[in-house]
Amino acid sequence: FFFFFFFSDAMASDTLAGRNDLEKLTNLNKKTYKEQVVWFLNSFWEKFSSPADCEQLWVYCERFQDLDPRKKAGNELDEFQAHRFLEISGLTLTVIRMREVLRELDLDFNNKMSLIEFCLSHYKDRSLTVAELVNAPQSARGEIEQAQRLLDTANADLARALARASEARAAEIEASSRSIQARGADDEAQKRLALSRQAENEATAARDAAAAALAELQQQEDNYHGQIKALEARIEGPPQLGVAQLGIAKSQLAQLKQEDPLPLRRAKINQTAAVNKVQRSADAAAKAREASDFAAKQAREAREASDAAHADAVRSRTQADESAAAAEKSLDEATAFMETVKRSASAGKGAMWWMERELAEVRKYLPPKRV
């Protein structure tokens, strides 16, 4: 969005080629709009030195450039473009009168209107002559050209520096946004990891509890069968039991065998199913935790990379701002030199004003902190 202007060496040319004033005017009409208006100001500075006149000529020059498809490289408007210029400038006329005016303005008879031709006609009440225009002294070569070169260089350097600073600031903003997003994603991944670990721990605890309950049932079953085998072995001997002891053993064995093993067996079957179920849950929780571990690791790496990129962007923006500040300082120094030249210059005052006006336009679009 910055606007920068470059000062042409043609502004420093102090003569026009041509065997007579008309040929000189024709060659002047071939110059760009800016070169034409600067020549006009240099030639008639005493009559157009007021800020209002200079600013109006600035506006006219911009309108010519806007209407011409060649923009700043243009030098004259065709009939349609000239008609539009007059309308925009509040000089609306009928089509017939417009063509008459355009014929009057077309001093070199090429059916086009240059900025010089318009100015000569528009300000004819100020006693302007073609002879005075094309033969008036322009800026002398030397210090004014040096001022122009310094301003050109400083302005170009500032344009590049500000463009880089703008890009660096945009990159910093983008990097900051990505860093914030990465930190949010990392925080979210860490939360999911904590929840998955909790879920795995709970599933593992449930599996262990179920396995312990199953082991207890198995122990009860093993004890039952163990008691039966022990009694059978005692009854069968050796050693042979006495009648009383044998009767007691057989009675105890009969009581054990009369017990219903179905509830214990059913409880064991159900508990085995429960163990298998919680084992599957524990396995799923372990896999989910592993996935969360991997995602959290990636999120943390992305966060670290984003933070590093943001730090690099901040350094780049700082360097770009420093370069822009240095370039602006060079522009200030060139401006100061131009002011010195301005005080001593006897000719080219229009060129000096134009340079100042372009500089004002440049500074108008500088960031607020640089104004």
CSV table of C-alpha atoms in Angstrom, one decimal, residues 8 20 52 62 74 87 97 103-104 108 201 223 225 232 272 280 297 350 353 366:
chain,number,residue,atom,x,y,z
A,8,SER,CA,13.8,11.4,-13.6
A,20,ASN,CA,11.5,26.9,-33.4
A,52,ALA,CA,-2.9,26.3,-4.0
A,62,GLU,CA,-2.7,12.7,-11.2
A,74,GLY,CA,1.7,8.6,-20.7
A,87,GLU,CA,-15.8,16.6,-16.9
A,97,ARG,CA,-18.0,23.1,-27.5
A,103,ARG,CA,-9.0,22.0,-31.0
A,104,GLU,CA,-7.9,25.2,-29.2
A,108,ASP,CA,0.7,20.8,-32.0
A,201,ASN,CA,-5.3,-47.4,34.8
A,223,ASN,CA,-9.8,-76.8,47.8
A,225,HIS,CA,-11.5,-81.3,45.0
A,232,GLU,CA,-10.5,-90.9,49.4
A,272,THR,CA,-14.1,-66.0,33.6
A,280,ARG,CA,-10.5,-56.6,26.2
A,297,LYS,CA,4.5,-36.4,21.1
A,350,GLY,CA,9.2,23.9,-9.7
A,353,TRP,CA,8.5,21.8,-5.1
A,366,LEU,CA,4.6,5.5,6.2
